[in-house]
Amino acid sequence: MKLSSKARYGLKAMCYLAQHYGQGAKPLNAMASSTQLSEKYLEQLLAILRKAGLVESARGAAGGYYLSRSPEQISAGEVLRAVEDGLVIVDCLSGACDNRGQCATYHVWNKLYRAINDCLDAMPLSSLAEESGV
């Protein structure tokens, strides 16, 4: 399984916000500079994360983006599912397969999907931010 750049960069942006949690809204240009992402791409990612309820934004001179909850309350799994359309690893897990009940491999993909999500849900942003050094 290979994650997209949206997943990698979305998690990177969220780690940046986790590292600066409680310091007010962070301007887009400062985030872009620190994470080495383009402002345009970062803005698209933050719109997705905002729609998912993981970040909020503030307008004005002191405007920018900030986490909607503490970094301890947001998991890597939440972030990746928001930007990766649920992290579904094969189509049959999303109900797109008519042969689901008779397929010998469905149980393999389902176990793998659950294991991946359990692992990611056990990783709070706070621990990732401490390790990341964004």
Tab-separated table of C-alpha atoms in Angstrom:
chain	number	residue	atom	x	y	z
A	1	MET	CA	0.000	0.000	0.000
A	2	LYS	CA	1.353	3.368	-0.991
A	3	LEU	CA	-0.077	6.568	0.438
A	4	SER	CA	-0.476	9.648	-1.726
A	5	SER	CA	1.345	12.923	-1.288
A	6	LYS	CA	-1.923	14.308	0.117
A	7	ALA	CA	-1.610	11.861	3.003
A	8	ARG	CA	2.058	12.576	3.660
A	9	TYR	CA	1.711	16.337	3.419
A	10	GLY	CA	-1.592	16.475	5.266
A	11	LEU	CA	-0.057	14.653	8.208
A	12	LYS	CA	3.014	16.893	8.015
A	13	ALA	CA	0.840	20.018	8.177
A	14	MET	CA	-1.114	18.612	11.116
A	15	CYS	CA	2.134	17.849	12.971
A	16	TYR	CA	3.183	21.463	12.447
A	17	LEU	CA	-0.109	22.662	13.937
A	18	ALA	CA	0.275	20.185	16.806
A	19	GLN	CA	3.731	21.546	17.591
A	20	HIS	CA	2.267	25.065	17.749
A	21	TYR	CA	-0.930	24.128	19.556
A	22	GLY	CA	-2.076	26.799	21.990
A	23	GLN	CA	-0.051	29.534	20.262
A	24	GLY	CA	-2.930	30.912	18.226
A	25	ALA	CA	-3.654	30.645	14.532
A	26	LYS	CA	-0.674	30.037	12.278
A	27	PRO	CA	-0.579	31.949	8.985
A	28	LEU	CA	-0.511	29.943	5.789
A	29	ASN	CA	2.780	31.455	4.611
A	30	ALA	CA	4.548	30.519	7.871
A	31	MET	CA	3.214	26.959	7.650
A	32	ALA	CA	4.264	26.678	4.009
A	33	SER	CA	7.748	27.939	4.740
A	34	SER	CA	8.255	25.643	7.719
A	35	THR	CA	6.843	22.516	6.073
A	36	GLN	CA	8.374	23.299	2.650
A	37	LEU	CA	4.994	22.941	0.930
A	38	SER	CA	3.521	25.375	-1.554
A	39	GLU	CA	0.910	27.713	-0.127
A	40	LYS	CA	-1.590	26.731	-2.807
A	41	TYR	CA	-1.284	22.991	-2.124
A	42	LEU	CA	-1.267	23.510	1.626
A	43	GLU	CA	-4.416	25.622	1.365
A	44	GLN	CA	-6.162	22.779	-0.509
A	45	LEU	CA	-5.131	20.273	2.159
A	46	LEU	CA	-6.246	22.541	4.980
A	47	ALA	CA	-9.642	22.974	3.303
A	48	ILE	CA	-10.082	19.191	3.344
A	49	LEU	CA	-8.960	18.982	6.978
A	50	ARG	CA	-11.252	21.872	7.905
A	51	LYS	CA	-14.208	20.168	6.251
A	52	ALA	CA	-13.376	17.038	8.267
A	53	GLY	CA	-13.479	19.111	11.469
A	54	LEU	CA	-9.805	18.673	12.300
A	55	VAL	CA	-8.668	22.271	11.825
A	56	GLU	CA	-10.297	25.664	12.101
A	57	SER	CA	-9.359	28.952	10.552
A	58	ALA	CA	-9.345	32.561	11.668
A	59	ARG	CA	-9.457	35.621	9.428
A	60	GLY	CA	-7.754	38.930	9.816
A	61	ALA	CA	-4.312	40.170	10.742
A	62	ALA	CA	-3.806	37.408	13.307
A	63	GLY	CA	-5.521	34.848	11.091
A	64	GLY	CA	-4.446	31.428	10.033
A	65	TYR	CA	-5.137	27.822	10.941
A	66	TYR	CA	-5.199	25.908	14.206
A	67	LEU	CA	-6.242	22.464	15.451
A	68	SER	CA	-9.901	22.077	16.389
A	69	ARG	CA	-8.962	19.822	19.337
A	70	SER	CA	-5.820	19.167	21.326
A	71	PRO	CA	-3.094	17.102	19.619
A	72	GLU	CA	-3.730	14.318	22.133
A	73	GLN	CA	-7.314	14.019	20.879
A	74	ILE	CA	-6.542	13.777	17.148
A	75	SER	CA	-5.059	10.590	15.731
A	76	ALA	CA	-2.973	9.998	12.647
A	77	GLY	CA	-5.798	7.733	11.500
A	78	GLU	CA	-8.319	10.574	11.557
A	79	VAL	CA	-6.032	12.766	9.482
A	80	LEU	CA	-5.209	10.118	6.901
A	81	ARG	CA	-8.821	8.982	6.523
A	82	ALA	CA	-9.820	12.618	5.942
A	83	VAL	CA	-7.354	13.164	3.099
A	84	GLU	CA	-7.297	9.620	1.676
A	85	ASP	CA	-11.026	8.938	1.272
A	86	GLY	CA	-11.239	6.626	4.258
A	87	LEU	CA	-8.001	4.686	3.637
A	88	VAL	CA	-9.894	1.963	1.818
A	89	ILE	CA	-7.134	-0.307	0.480
A	90	VAL	CA	-9.270	-2.271	-2.027
A	91	ASP	CA	-12.619	-1.479	-3.629
A	92	CYS	CA	-14.426	-4.452	-2.113
A	93	LEU	CA	-14.137	-2.917	1.371
A	94	SER	CA	-16.183	0.077	0.288
A	95	GLY	CA	-19.033	-2.163	-0.859
A	96	ALA	CA	-18.234	-1.789	-4.556
A	97	CYS	CA	-17.896	-5.556	-5.074
A	98	ASP	CA	-20.891	-7.783	-5.751
A	99	ASN	CA	-18.930	-10.943	-4.899
A	100	ARG	CA	-18.037	-9.890	-1.354
A	101	GLY	CA	-19.765	-12.768	0.449
A	102	GLN	CA	-18.132	-15.452	-1.696
A	103	CYS	CA	-14.675	-13.935	-2.117
A	104	ALA	CA	-11.851	-15.827	-0.418
A	105	THR	CA	-9.647	-12.713	-0.227
A	106	TYR	CA	-12.185	-10.322	1.326
A	107	HIS	CA	-11.269	-11.428	4.861
A	108	VAL	CA	-7.576	-10.814	4.180
A	109	TRP	CA	-8.208	-7.224	3.039
A	110	ASN	CA	-10.641	-6.569	5.873
A	111	LYS	CA	-8.156	-7.764	8.526
A	112	LEU	CA	-5.394	-5.707	6.966
A	113	TYR	CA	-7.612	-2.620	6.795
A	114	ARG	CA	-8.596	-2.989	10.461
A	115	ALA	CA	-4.982	-3.539	11.565
A	116	ILE	CA	-3.780	-0.455	9.670
A	117	ASN	CA	-6.545	1.702	11.117
A	118	ASP	CA	-6.060	0.381	14.654
A	119	CYS	CA	-2.357	1.196	14.440
A	120	LEU	CA	-2.956	4.710	13.072
A	121	ASP	CA	-5.717	5.409	15.594
A	122	ALA	CA	-3.287	4.602	18.398
A	123	MET	CA	-0.957	7.418	17.253
A	124	PRO	CA	-1.986	10.810	18.620
A	125	LEU	CA	-0.672	13.892	16.827
A	126	SER	CA	1.045	14.944	20.043
A	127	SER	CA	3.439	11.994	19.892
A	128	LEU	CA	4.066	12.443	16.165
A	129	ALA	CA	4.761	16.148	16.625
A	130	GLU	CA	7.299	15.424	19.352
A	131	GLU	CA	9.147	12.988	17.098
A	132	SER	CA	8.818	14.833	13.796
A	133	GLY	CA	10.824	18.017	14.200
A	134	VAL	CA	8.747	19.777	11.493
